[in-house]
Amino acid sequence: MCYSAQIQADYRRYVKMFGAQMDIREFARLFWERAEGSKAKIPKAMEDAFLEPQTDDERQIKTFIDRYNAEQATKIEQELFKQRTRLADAERTLQTKTTQAATESKRIATDKIDAALRRLADFGRTEQEPRDSRIFPGYYAPVLVVEDGQYVVKPMRYQCRIAGKPANYDVKYPGTYNARRDSLEKFWKPCFGYTHGLLLVDVFYENVMRAKCENTLFETHDGPQAPGENVVLEFRPNNGQLLMVACLWSKWMAPGQPDLLSFAAITDEPPAEVEAAGHDRCIVPIKRENVDAWLNPQASDLAALDAILEDRDRPYYEHRLAA
């Protein structure tokens, strides 16, 4: 499964590469709903595409982003005051008597203060950092689709809720951010051959059992390793190429609830180097010459679509412990 990925979060990359149009209404709806309290998770790099708006629609989106960030900053400042008070109380207690409770309270308050200060700094930061474009299940990302014969970029949630399913589908099937290739004509039948997408990925991350990756990772990387049964590995194509990852998507609608655009990245058996590192699945990057056929699927010829997945890009993936 693709636990996490560092993506091309700026929709303008899709516009430049494919001549795509941005679905401005969907982007505006996403940022408006979040400003209204939807709790949508949006990577910072996706917001930063609107730092210098060029049109009235983009300026409206920036207004939604600024409104949300201002509200979040206020909440963080309130939390910061609370934790600084907690820290001061713990330090006063420790001046007279060392207790486990006060020591633990000081540690927790210090950690929360540091986290709050980092989040506040992020609001004013304009220089990009790798974490700004990293997504996890439940986060939004720009996805390329075809609509009325035109390449279009739409914001979608990375966990697919298939149309017609109940809202609690996300809880019942929490792993639906990935679509197994061997289940495309079964579980994913409503989407495979009908609604295909493409996600641009630079790096992907996987949770791997420590025991499985010890022989390949710990012998080739210096430095102490974190304890525990699982580690997170970063996988990166050694030629630096951008991965055009095959996806399925769906538009979910229900009375009285906001529409939801969501997607899943297709996964398959891993290449040898990923398997040797301890993971049993891998995302499927398709070739550039197959993009148009993938995004214009024919449900009457699923074999041709499966052939695109088989005839995938096969870079060599280098791996290391994630930072």
PDB file of C-alpha atoms in Angstrom:
ATOM      1  CA  MET A   1       0.000   0.000   0.000  1.00  0.00           C
ATOM      2  CA  CYS A   2       1.136   3.563  -0.603  1.00  0.00           C
ATOM      3  CA  TYR A   3       1.129   4.868   2.959  1.00  0.00           C
ATOM      4  CA  SER A   4       2.198   8.356   1.912  1.00  0.00           C
ATOM      5  CA  ALA A   5       3.609  10.245  -1.065  1.00  0.00           C
ATOM      6  CA  GLN A   6       5.357  13.466  -1.926  1.00  0.00           C
ATOM      7  CA  ILE A   7       3.391  14.803  -4.872  1.00  0.00           C
ATOM      8  CA  GLN A   8       3.274  17.651  -7.336  1.00  0.00           C
ATOM      9  CA  ALA A   9       0.715  19.605  -5.325  1.00  0.00           C
ATOM     10  CA  ASP A  10       0.665  22.699  -7.552  1.00  0.00           C
ATOM     11  CA  TYR A  11      -2.068  22.320 -10.174  1.00  0.00           C
ATOM     12  CA  ARG A  12       0.008  24.452 -12.558  1.00  0.00           C
ATOM     13  CA  ARG A  13       2.388  21.526 -13.095  1.00  0.00           C
ATOM     14  CA  TYR A  14      -0.485  19.577 -14.674  1.00  0.00           C
ATOM     15  CA  VAL A  15      -1.445  22.589 -16.762  1.00  0.00           C
ATOM     16  CA  LYS A  16       2.115  22.888 -18.064  1.00  0.00           C
ATOM     17  CA  MET A  17       2.684  19.174 -18.709  1.00  0.00           C
ATOM     18  CA  PHE A  18      -0.663  18.259 -20.243  1.00  0.00           C
ATOM     19  CA  GLY A  19      -2.276  21.522 -21.313  1.00  0.00           C
ATOM     20  CA  ALA A  20      -4.938  20.840 -18.705  1.00  0.00           C
ATOM     21  CA  GLN A  21      -7.589  23.192 -17.405  1.00  0.00           C
ATOM     22  CA  MET A  22      -8.151  23.731 -13.702  1.00  0.00           C
ATOM     23  CA  ASP A  23     -11.622  22.996 -12.381  1.00  0.00           C
ATOM     24  CA  ILE A  24     -11.826  26.341 -10.613  1.00  0.00           C
ATOM     25  CA  ARG A  25     -15.273  25.620  -9.178  1.00  0.00           C
ATOM     26  CA  GLU A  26     -14.091  22.467  -7.421  1.00  0.00           C
ATOM     27  CA  PHE A  27     -10.984  24.167  -6.047  1.00  0.00           C
ATOM     28  CA  ALA A  28     -13.083  27.085  -4.808  1.00  0.00           C
ATOM     29  CA  ARG A  29     -15.647  24.731  -3.261  1.00  0.00           C
ATOM     30  CA  LEU A  30     -12.938  22.769  -1.442  1.00  0.00           C
ATOM     31  CA  PHE A  31     -11.320  25.840   0.114  1.00  0.00           C
ATOM     32  CA  TRP A  32     -14.689  27.425   0.927  1.00  0.00           C
ATOM     33  CA  GLU A  33     -15.943  24.269   2.646  1.00  0.00           C
ATOM     34  CA  ARG A  34     -12.762  24.081   4.713  1.00  0.00           C
ATOM     35  CA  ALA A  35     -13.147  27.729   5.730  1.00  0.00           C
ATOM     36  CA  GLU A  36     -16.699  26.839   6.783  1.00  0.00           C
ATOM     37  CA  GLY A  37     -15.454  23.993   8.978  1.00  0.00           C
ATOM     38  CA  SER A  38     -15.248  20.876   6.776  1.00  0.00           C
ATOM     39  CA  LYS A  39     -11.838  19.890   8.259  1.00  0.00           C
ATOM     40  CA  ALA A  40     -10.508  18.990   4.807  1.00  0.00           C
ATOM     41  CA  LYS A  41      -6.771  18.236   4.924  1.00  0.00           C
ATOM     42  CA  ILE A  42      -4.942  20.193   2.236  1.00  0.00           C
ATOM     43  CA  PRO A  43      -1.141  20.208   1.813  1.00  0.00           C
ATOM     44  CA  LYS A  44       0.504  23.607   2.137  1.00  0.00           C
ATOM     45  CA  ALA A  45       1.974  23.398  -1.370  1.00  0.00           C
ATOM     46  CA  MET A  46      -1.547  23.088  -2.768  1.00  0.00           C
ATOM     47  CA  GLU A  47      -2.508  26.317  -0.995  1.00  0.00           C
ATOM     48  CA  ASP A  48       0.661  28.094  -2.084  1.00  0.00           C
ATOM     49  CA  ALA A  49      -0.353  27.813  -5.745  1.00  0.00           C
ATOM     50  CA  PHE A  50      -2.719  30.702  -4.958  1.00  0.00           C
ATOM     51  CA  LEU A  51      -0.225  32.973  -3.176  1.00  0.00           C
ATOM     52  CA  GLU A  52      -0.191  35.326  -6.166  1.00  0.00           C
ATOM     53  CA  PRO A  53      -3.681  35.074  -7.688  1.00  0.00           C
ATOM     54  CA  GLN A  54      -4.112  36.224 -11.271  1.00  0.00           C
ATOM     55  CA  THR A  55      -7.895  36.087 -11.698  1.00  0.00           C
ATOM     56  CA  ASP A  56     -10.962  37.009  -9.657  1.00  0.00           C
ATOM     57  CA  ASP A  57     -11.646  33.315  -9.012  1.00  0.00           C
ATOM     58  CA  GLU A  58      -8.117  32.769  -7.738  1.00  0.00           C
ATOM     59  CA  ARG A  59      -8.375  35.857  -5.547  1.00  0.00           C
ATOM     60  CA  GLN A  60     -11.573  34.442  -4.058  1.00  0.00           C
ATOM     61  CA  ILE A  61      -9.792  31.170  -3.299  1.00  0.00           C
ATOM     62  CA  LYS A  62      -6.955  33.065  -1.621  1.00  0.00           C
ATOM     63  CA  THR A  63      -9.547  34.854   0.516  1.00  0.00           C
ATOM     64  CA  PHE A  64     -10.859  31.475   1.694  1.00  0.00           C
ATOM     65  CA  ILE A  65      -7.310  30.290   2.435  1.00  0.00           C
ATOM     66  CA  ASP A  66      -6.405  33.460   4.344  1.00  0.00           C
ATOM     67  CA  ARG A  67      -9.612  33.271   6.362  1.00  0.00           C
ATOM     68  CA  TYR A  68      -8.979  29.673   7.350  1.00  0.00           C
ATOM     69  CA  ASN A  69      -5.326  30.294   8.222  1.00  0.00           C
ATOM     70  CA  ALA A  70      -6.203  33.319  10.351  1.00  0.00           C
ATOM     71  CA  GLU A  71      -8.725  31.257  12.323  1.00  0.00           C
ATOM     72  CA  GLN A  72      -6.212  28.455  12.761  1.00  0.00           C
ATOM     73  CA  ALA A  73      -3.520  30.887  13.900  1.00  0.00           C
ATOM     74  CA  THR A  74      -5.865  32.221  16.585  1.00  0.00           C
ATOM     75  CA  LYS A  75      -6.583  28.700  17.841  1.00  0.00           C
ATOM     76  CA  ILE A  76      -2.881  27.847  17.886  1.00  0.00           C
ATOM     77  CA  GLU A  77      -2.036  31.023  19.805  1.00  0.00           C
ATOM     78  CA  GLN A  78      -4.674  30.095  22.383  1.00  0.00           C
ATOM     79  CA  GLU A  79      -3.181  26.613  22.674  1.00  0.00           C
ATOM     80  CA  LEU A  80       0.288  28.145  22.956  1.00  0.00           C
ATOM     81  CA  PHE A  81      -0.834  30.296  25.895  1.00  0.00           C
ATOM     82  CA  LYS A  82      -2.378  27.233  27.553  1.00  0.00           C
ATOM     83  CA  GLN A  83       0.785  25.163  27.178  1.00  0.00           C
ATOM     84  CA  ARG A  84       3.082  27.956  28.338  1.00  0.00           C
ATOM     85  CA  THR A  85       0.960  28.237  31.471  1.00  0.00           C
ATOM     86  CA  ARG A  86       1.187  24.478  31.931  1.00  0.00           C
ATOM     87  CA  LEU A  87       4.966  24.610  31.501  1.00  0.00           C
ATOM     88  CA  ALA A  88       5.336  27.407  34.052  1.00  0.00           C
ATOM     89  CA  ASP A  89       3.213  25.489  36.574  1.00  0.00           C
ATOM     90  CA  ALA A  90       5.293  22.344  36.087  1.00  0.00           C
ATOM     91  CA  GLU A  91       8.562  24.234  36.477  1.00  0.00           C
ATOM     92  CA  ARG A  92       7.360  25.854  39.708  1.00  0.00           C
ATOM     93  CA  THR A  93       6.474  22.441  41.093  1.00  0.00           C
ATOM     94  CA  LEU A  94       9.847  21.009  40.101  1.00  0.00           C
ATOM     95  CA  GLN A  95      11.675  23.816  41.897  1.00  0.00           C
ATOM     96  CA  THR A  96      10.390  22.493  45.205  1.00  0.00           C
ATOM     97  CA  LYS A  97       9.904  18.798  44.497  1.00  0.00           C
ATOM     98  CA  THR A  98      10.702  16.448  41.642  1.00  0.00           C
ATOM     99  CA  THR A  99       7.629  14.422  40.750  1.00  0.00           C
ATOM    100  CA  GLN A 100       6.887  12.161  37.825  1.00  0.00           C
ATOM    101  CA  ALA A 101       3.666  14.043  37.069  1.00  0.00           C
ATOM    102  CA  ALA A 102       5.389  17.438  36.905  1.00  0.00           C
ATOM    103  CA  THR A 103       8.273  16.056  34.848  1.00  0.00           C
ATOM    104  CA  GLU A 104       5.858  14.516  32.356  1.00  0.00           C
ATOM    105  CA  SER A 105       3.740  17.668  32.233  1.00  0.00           C
ATOM    106  CA  LYS A 106       6.846  19.728  31.466  1.00  0.00           C
ATOM    107  CA  ARG A 107       7.838  17.367  28.658  1.00  0.00           C
ATOM    108  CA  ILE A 108       4.387  17.381  27.068  1.00  0.00           C
ATOM    109  CA  ALA A 109       4.031  21.158  27.334  1.00  0.00           C
ATOM    110  CA  THR A 110       7.479  21.705  25.808  1.00  0.00           C
ATOM    111  CA  ASP A 111       6.689  19.413  22.877  1.00  0.00           C
ATOM    112  CA  LYS A 112       3.338  21.090  22.253  1.00  0.00           C
ATOM    113  CA  ILE A 113       4.875  24.560  22.421  1.00  0.00           C
ATOM    114  CA  ASP A 114       7.499  23.582  19.848  1.00  0.00           C
ATOM    115  CA  ALA A 115       4.828  22.108  17.561  1.00  0.00           C
ATOM    116  CA  ALA A 116       2.624  25.197  17.886  1.00  0.00           C
ATOM    117  CA  LEU A 117       5.503  27.540  17.076  1.00  0.00           C
ATOM    118  CA  ARG A 118       6.353  25.502  13.971  1.00  0.00           C
ATOM    119  CA  ARG A 119       2.747  25.644  12.786  1.00  0.00           C
ATOM    120  CA  LEU A 120       2.587  29.399  13.323  1.00  0.00           C
ATOM    121  CA  ALA A 121       5.837  29.837  11.393  1.00  0.00           C
ATOM    122  CA  ASP A 122       4.405  27.813   8.505  1.00  0.00           C
ATOM    123  CA  PHE A 123       1.631  30.355   7.957  1.00  0.00           C
ATOM    124  CA  GLY A 124       4.153  33.040   7.068  1.00  0.00           C
ATOM    125  CA  ARG A 125       6.669  30.844   5.271  1.00  0.00           C
ATOM    126  CA  THR A 126       6.829  31.137   1.475  1.00  0.00           C
ATOM    127  CA  GLU A 127       9.843  28.911   0.772  1.00  0.00           C
ATOM    128  CA  GLN A 128       8.788  25.372  -0.087  1.00  0.00           C
ATOM    129  CA  GLU A 129       9.840  22.395   2.010  1.00  0.00           C
ATOM    130  CA  PRO A 130       9.391  18.730   1.012  1.00  0.00           C
ATOM    131  CA  ARG A 131       6.780  18.165   3.725  1.00  0.00           C
ATOM    132  CA  ASP A 132       4.582  20.858   2.164  1.00  0.00           C
ATOM    133  CA  SER A 133       3.650  18.528  -0.695  1.00  0.00           C
ATOM    134  CA  ARG A 134       3.349  15.276   1.226  1.00  0.00           C
ATOM    135  CA  ILE A 135      -0.029  13.570   1.410  1.00  0.00           C
ATOM    136  CA  PHE A 136      -1.442  10.839   3.609  1.00  0.00           C
ATOM    137  CA  PRO A 137      -4.785   9.033   3.421  1.00  0.00           C
ATOM    138  CA  GLY A 138      -7.526  11.624   3.847  1.00  0.00           C
ATOM    139  CA  TYR A 139      -5.483  14.476   2.349  1.00  0.00           C
ATOM    140  CA  TYR A 140      -6.427  16.281  -0.843  1.00  0.00           C
ATOM    141  CA  ALA A 141      -4.344  16.315  -4.016  1.00  0.00           C
ATOM    142  CA  PRO A 142      -4.721  17.550  -7.607  1.00  0.00           C
ATOM    143  CA  VAL A 143      -5.694  14.690  -9.929  1.00  0.00           C
ATOM    144  CA  LEU A 144      -5.722  14.737 -13.730  1.00  0.00           C
ATOM    145  CA  VAL A 145      -8.864  13.420 -15.451  1.00  0.00           C
ATOM    146  CA  VAL A 146     -10.581  13.810 -18.809  1.00  0.00           C
ATOM    147  CA  GLU A 147     -13.884  15.661 -18.918  1.00  0.00           C
ATOM    148  CA  ASP A 148     -15.725  16.338 -22.178  1.00  0.00           C
ATOM    149  CA  GLY A 149     -12.589  15.431 -24.105  1.00  0.00           C
ATOM    150  CA  GLN A 150     -10.394  17.894 -22.189  1.00  0.00           C
ATOM    151  CA  TYR A 151      -7.672  17.278 -19.610  1.00  0.00           C
ATOM    152  CA  VAL A 152      -8.912  18.744 -16.325  1.00  0.00           C
ATOM    153  CA  VAL A 153      -7.268  19.021 -12.895  1.00  0.00           C
ATOM    154  CA  LYS A 154      -9.584  18.430  -9.949  1.00  0.00           C
ATOM    155  CA  PRO A 155      -8.880  18.408  -6.204  1.00  0.00           C
ATOM    156  CA  MET A 156      -9.677  14.998  -4.736  1.00  0.00           C
ATOM    157  CA  ARG A 157      -9.363  13.271  -1.407  1.00  0.00           C
ATOM    158  CA  TYR A 158      -6.816  10.470  -1.169  1.00  0.00           C
ATOM    159  CA  GLN A 159      -9.225   7.772   0.005  1.00  0.00           C
ATOM    160  CA  CYS A 160     -11.898   6.781  -2.444  1.00  0.00           C
ATOM    161  CA  ARG A 161     -15.552   6.568  -1.477  1.00  0.00           C
ATOM    162  CA  ILE A 162     -17.288   4.895  -4.404  1.00  0.00           C
ATOM    163  CA  ALA A 163     -20.507   6.538  -5.586  1.00  0.00           C
ATOM    164  CA  GLY A 164     -23.602   5.001  -4.041  1.00  0.00           C
ATOM    165  CA  LYS A 165     -21.853   3.740  -0.911  1.00  0.00           C
ATOM    166  CA  PRO A 166     -22.886   4.960   2.567  1.00  0.00           C
ATOM    167  CA  ALA A 167     -20.923   7.718   4.281  1.00  0.00           C
ATOM    168  CA  ASN A 168     -19.510   5.249   6.837  1.00  0.00           C
ATOM    169  CA  TYR A 169     -17.811   3.426   3.958  1.00  0.00           C
ATOM    170  CA  ASP A 170     -14.585   5.278   4.840  1.00  0.00           C
ATOM    171  CA  VAL A 171     -14.564   3.712   8.300  1.00  0.00           C
ATOM    172  CA  LYS A 172     -15.614   0.264   7.126  1.00  0.00           C
ATOM    173  CA  TYR A 173     -12.959   0.224   4.392  1.00  0.00           C
ATOM    174  CA  PRO A 174     -10.121   2.480   5.619  1.00  0.00           C
ATOM    175  CA  GLY A 175      -7.684   1.086   3.049  1.00  0.00           C
ATOM    176  CA  THR A 176      -9.529   2.460   0.026  1.00  0.00           C
ATOM    177  CA  TYR A 177      -6.781   4.968  -0.713  1.00  0.00           C
ATOM    178  CA  ASN A 178      -5.199   2.144  -2.725  1.00  0.00           C
ATOM    179  CA  ALA A 179      -6.823  -0.049  -5.372  1.00  0.00           C
ATOM    180  CA  ARG A 180      -5.210  -3.447  -5.799  1.00  0.00           C
ATOM    181  CA  ARG A 181      -4.722  -4.414  -9.421  1.00  0.00           C
ATOM    182  CA  ASP A 182      -6.064  -7.906  -8.736  1.00  0.00           C
ATOM    183  CA  SER A 183      -9.310  -6.365  -7.411  1.00  0.00           C
ATOM    184  CA  LEU A 184     -10.002  -3.893 -10.209  1.00  0.00           C
ATOM    185  CA  GLU A 185     -12.722  -6.025 -11.793  1.00  0.00           C
ATOM    186  CA  LYS A 186     -14.205  -6.937  -8.412  1.00  0.00           C
ATOM    187  CA  PHE A 187     -14.237  -4.395  -5.592  1.00  0.00           C
ATOM    188  CA  TRP A 188     -13.352  -1.531  -7.958  1.00  0.00           C
ATOM    189  CA  LYS A 189     -15.678  -2.569 -10.780  1.00  0.00           C
ATOM    190  CA  PRO A 190     -17.769   0.661 -10.599  1.00  0.00           C
ATOM    191  CA  CYS A 191     -14.636   2.716 -11.364  1.00  0.00           C
ATOM    192  CA  PHE A 192     -12.355   0.518 -13.479  1.00  0.00           C
ATOM    193  CA  GLY A 193     -13.070   1.250 -17.105  1.00  0.00           C
ATOM    194  CA  TYR A 194     -15.092   4.359 -16.252  1.00  0.00           C
ATOM    195  CA  THR A 195     -13.370   6.951 -14.045  1.00  0.00           C
ATOM    196  CA  HIS A 196      -9.587   6.984 -14.350  1.00  0.00           C
ATOM    197  CA  GLY A 197      -7.149   9.580 -13.056  1.00  0.00           C
ATOM    198  CA  LEU A 198      -3.463  10.386 -12.842  1.00  0.00           C
ATOM    199  CA  LEU A 199      -1.396  11.597  -9.877  1.00  0.00           C
ATOM    200  CA  LEU A 200       2.100  13.075 -10.246  1.00  0.00           C
ATOM    201  CA  VAL A 201       4.405  11.643  -7.570  1.00  0.00           C
ATOM    202  CA  ASP A 202       8.050  12.387  -6.766  1.00  0.00           C
ATOM    203  CA  VAL A 203       8.580  10.037  -3.820  1.00  0.00           C
ATOM    204  CA  PHE A 204       6.475   7.478  -1.975  1.00  0.00           C
ATOM    205  CA  TYR A 205       6.698   6.116   1.546  1.00  0.00           C
ATOM    206  CA  GLU A 206       5.860   2.753   3.050  1.00  0.00           C
ATOM    207  CA  ASN A 207       5.552   1.304   6.525  1.00  0.00           C
ATOM    208  CA  VAL A 208       7.831  -1.726   6.633  1.00  0.00           C
ATOM    209  CA  MET A 209       8.492  -4.253   9.359  1.00  0.00           C
ATOM    210  CA  ARG A 210      11.932  -3.606  10.778  1.00  0.00           C
ATOM    211  CA  ALA A 211      12.875  -7.276  10.649  1.00  0.00           C
ATOM    212  CA  LYS A 212      12.106  -7.484   6.919  1.00  0.00           C
ATOM    213  CA  CYS A 213      14.232  -4.530   5.873  1.00  0.00           C
ATOM    214  CA  GLU A 214      17.243  -5.029   8.137  1.00  0.00           C
ATOM    215  CA  ASN A 215      19.323  -6.864   5.558  1.00  0.00           C
ATOM    216  CA  THR A 216      18.831  -4.290   2.794  1.00  0.00           C
ATOM    217  CA  LEU A 217      18.666  -1.032   4.717  1.00  0.00           C
ATOM    218  CA  PHE A 218      20.634  -1.213   7.918  1.00  0.00           C
ATOM    219  CA  GLU A 219      23.715  -2.663   6.248  1.00  0.00           C
ATOM    220  CA  THR A 220      23.939   0.203   3.748  1.00  0.00           C
ATOM    221  CA  HIS A 221      22.980   3.263   5.814  1.00  0.00           C
ATOM    222  CA  ASP A 222      25.032   4.667   8.641  1.00  0.00           C
ATOM    223  CA  GLY A 223      23.761   5.930  11.952  1.00  0.00           C
ATOM    224  CA  PRO A 224      21.644   4.538  14.781  1.00  0.00           C
ATOM    225  CA  GLN A 225      18.224   3.158  13.956  1.00  0.00           C
ATOM    226  CA  ALA A 226      15.034   3.972  15.793  1.00  0.00           C
ATOM    227  CA  PRO A 227      13.668   1.160  17.952  1.00  0.00           C
ATOM    228  CA  GLY A 228      10.364  -0.503  17.245  1.00  0.00           C
ATOM    229  CA  GLU A 229       8.867  -3.071  14.946  1.00  0.00           C
ATOM    230  CA  ASN A 230       8.065  -0.750  12.037  1.00  0.00           C
ATOM    231  CA  VAL A 231      10.055   1.841  10.141  1.00  0.00           C
ATOM    232  CA  VAL A 232       9.014   4.230   7.363  1.00  0.00           C
ATOM    233  CA  LEU A 233      11.030   3.933   4.166  1.00  0.00           C
ATOM    234  CA  GLU A 234      11.293   6.519   1.421  1.00  0.00           C
ATOM    235  CA  PHE A 235      11.353   5.148  -2.138  1.00  0.00           C
ATOM    236  CA  ARG A 236      12.660   7.352  -4.931  1.00  0.00           C
ATOM    237  CA  PRO A 237      13.318   6.570  -8.625  1.00  0.00           C
ATOM    238  CA  ASN A 238      17.088   6.578  -9.052  1.00  0.00           C
ATOM    239  CA  ASN A 239      16.800   8.462 -12.352  1.00  0.00           C
ATOM    240  CA  GLY A 240      14.846  11.288 -10.719  1.00  0.00           C
ATOM    241  CA  GLN A 241      11.852  10.846 -12.997  1.00  0.00           C
ATOM    242  CA  LEU A 242       8.371  11.997 -12.084  1.00  0.00           C
ATOM    243  CA  LEU A 243       5.955   9.104 -11.556  1.00  0.00           C
ATOM    244  CA  MET A 244       2.615   9.313 -13.378  1.00  0.00           C
ATOM    245  CA  VAL A 245       0.604   7.087 -11.074  1.00  0.00           C
ATOM    246  CA  ALA A 246      -2.549   5.377 -12.336  1.00  0.00           C
ATOM    247  CA  CYS A 247      -5.626   6.113 -10.208  1.00  0.00           C
ATOM    248  CA  LEU A 248      -9.347   5.449 -10.007  1.00  0.00           C
ATOM    249  CA  TRP A 249     -11.755   8.088  -8.759  1.00  0.00           C
ATOM    250  CA  SER A 250     -15.403   8.628  -7.953  1.00  0.00           C
ATOM    251  CA  LYS A 251     -17.876  11.427  -7.325  1.00  0.00           C
ATOM    252  CA  TRP A 252     -19.997  10.680  -4.274  1.00  0.00           C
ATOM    253  CA  MET A 253     -23.286  12.499  -3.740  1.00  0.00           C
ATOM    254  CA  ALA A 254     -25.980  12.191  -1.081  1.00  0.00           C
ATOM    255  CA  PRO A 255     -28.998  14.311  -0.102  1.00  0.00           C
ATOM    256  CA  GLY A 256     -28.115  17.028   2.363  1.00  0.00           C
ATOM    257  CA  GLN A 257     -24.374  16.366   2.194  1.00  0.00           C
ATOM    258  CA  PRO A 258     -21.600  18.033   0.179  1.00  0.00           C
ATOM    259  CA  ASP A 259     -20.341  16.235  -2.906  1.00  0.00           C
ATOM    260  CA  LEU A 260     -17.075  14.348  -2.459  1.00  0.00           C
ATOM    261  CA  LEU A 261     -14.435  13.801  -5.133  1.00  0.00           C
ATOM    262  CA  SER A 262     -12.018  11.088  -4.037  1.00  0.00           C
ATOM    263  CA  PHE A 263      -9.451   8.756  -5.556  1.00  0.00           C
ATOM    264  CA  ALA A 264      -7.305   5.688  -4.992  1.00  0.00           C
ATOM    265  CA  ALA A 265      -3.843   4.933  -6.364  1.00  0.00           C
ATOM    266  CA  ILE A 266      -3.551   1.564  -8.087  1.00  0.00           C
ATOM    267  CA  THR A 267      -1.018  -0.847  -6.588  1.00  0.00           C
ATOM    268  CA  ASP A 268       0.457  -4.128  -7.787  1.00  0.00           C
ATOM    269  CA  GLU A 269       3.142  -6.657  -6.944  1.00  0.00           C
ATOM    270  CA  PRO A 270       6.359  -4.771  -6.144  1.00  0.00           C
ATOM    271  CA  PRO A 271       9.579  -4.741  -8.148  1.00  0.00           C
ATOM    272  CA  ALA A 272      12.399  -6.824  -6.706  1.00  0.00           C
ATOM    273  CA  GLU A 273      14.143  -3.953  -4.911  1.00  0.00           C
ATOM    274  CA  VAL A 274      10.943  -2.849  -3.127  1.00  0.00           C
ATOM    275  CA  GLU A 275      10.143  -6.412  -2.120  1.00  0.00           C
ATOM    276  CA  ALA A 276      13.705  -6.894  -0.861  1.00  0.00           C
ATOM    277  CA  ALA A 277      13.269  -3.791   1.291  1.00  0.00           C
ATOM    278  CA  GLY A 278      10.334  -5.487   2.997  1.00  0.00           C
ATOM    279  CA  HIS A 279       7.196  -4.249   1.239  1.00  0.00           C
ATOM    280  CA  ASP A 280       4.704  -6.334  -0.731  1.00  0.00           C
ATOM    281  CA  ARG A 281       2.919  -3.658  -2.815  1.00  0.00           C
ATOM    282  CA  CYS A 282       3.899  -0.770  -5.081  1.00  0.00           C
ATOM    283  CA  ILE A 283       2.111   2.038  -6.906  1.00  0.00           C
ATOM    284  CA  VAL A 284       1.823   1.709 -10.699  1.00  0.00           C
ATOM    285  CA  PRO A 285       3.390   4.512 -12.773  1.00  0.00           C
ATOM    286  CA  ILE A 286       2.230   4.409 -16.383  1.00  0.00           C
ATOM    287  CA  LYS A 287       4.167   5.522 -19.452  1.00  0.00           C
ATOM    288  CA  ARG A 288       3.644   8.981 -20.913  1.00  0.00           C
ATOM    289  CA  GLU A 289       2.482   7.553 -24.236  1.00  0.00           C
ATOM    290  CA  ASN A 290      -0.290   5.631 -22.454  1.00  0.00           C
ATOM    291  CA  VAL A 291      -1.721   8.560 -20.495  1.00  0.00           C
ATOM    292  CA  ASP A 292      -4.394   9.466 -23.034  1.00  0.00           C
ATOM    293  CA  ALA A 293      -5.638   5.886 -23.370  1.00  0.00           C
ATOM    294  CA  TRP A 294      -5.699   5.464 -19.597  1.00  0.00           C
ATOM    295  CA  LEU A 295      -7.684   8.650 -19.035  1.00  0.00           C
ATOM    296  CA  ASN A 296     -10.158   7.771 -21.805  1.00  0.00           C
ATOM    297  CA  PRO A 297     -11.060   4.230 -20.719  1.00  0.00           C
ATOM    298  CA  GLN A 298     -13.314   1.873 -22.630  1.00  0.00           C
ATOM    299  CA  ALA A 299     -15.250  -0.378 -20.272  1.00  0.00           C
ATOM    300  CA  SER A 300     -15.758  -2.782 -23.171  1.00  0.00           C
ATOM    301  CA  ASP A 301     -12.012  -3.469 -23.342  1.00  0.00           C
ATOM    302  CA  LEU A 302     -10.696  -3.918 -19.813  1.00  0.00           C
ATOM    303  CA  ALA A 303      -7.894  -6.111 -21.137  1.00  0.00           C
ATOM    304  CA  ALA A 304      -6.426  -3.107 -22.950  1.00  0.00           C
ATOM    305  CA  LEU A 305      -6.508  -1.089 -19.733  1.00  0.00           C
ATOM    306  CA  ASP A 306      -4.842  -3.887 -17.809  1.00  0.00           C
ATOM    307  CA  ALA A 307      -2.183  -4.029 -20.528  1.00  0.00           C
ATOM    308  CA  ILE A 308      -1.373  -0.361 -19.829  1.00  0.00           C
ATOM    309  CA  LEU A 309      -0.788  -1.235 -16.182  1.00  0.00           C
ATOM    310  CA  GLU A 310       1.425  -4.143 -17.185  1.00  0.00           C
ATOM    311  CA  ASP A 311       3.381  -2.000 -19.660  1.00  0.00           C
ATOM    312  CA  ARG A 312       4.257   0.426 -16.877  1.00  0.00           C
ATOM    313  CA  ASP A 313       7.315   2.529 -16.222  1.00  0.00           C
ATOM    314  CA  ARG A 314       9.772   0.427 -14.252  1.00  0.00           C
ATOM    315  CA  PRO A 315      12.412   2.680 -12.687  1.00  0.00           C
ATOM    316  CA  TYR A 316      14.755   1.331 -10.045  1.00  0.00           C
ATOM    317  CA  TYR A 317      13.624   2.543  -6.617  1.00  0.00           C
ATOM    318  CA  GLU A 318      16.323   3.526  -4.164  1.00  0.00           C
ATOM    319  CA  HIS A 319      15.265   3.554  -0.537  1.00  0.00           C
ATOM    320  CA  ARG A 320      16.320   5.025   2.759  1.00  0.00           C
ATOM    321  CA  LEU A 321      14.852   5.716   6.167  1.00  0.00           C
ATOM    322  CA  ALA A 322      12.376   8.575   5.919  1.00  0.00           C
ATOM    323  CA  ALA A 323      13.399  11.770   7.667  1.00  0.00           C
TER     324      ALA A 323
END
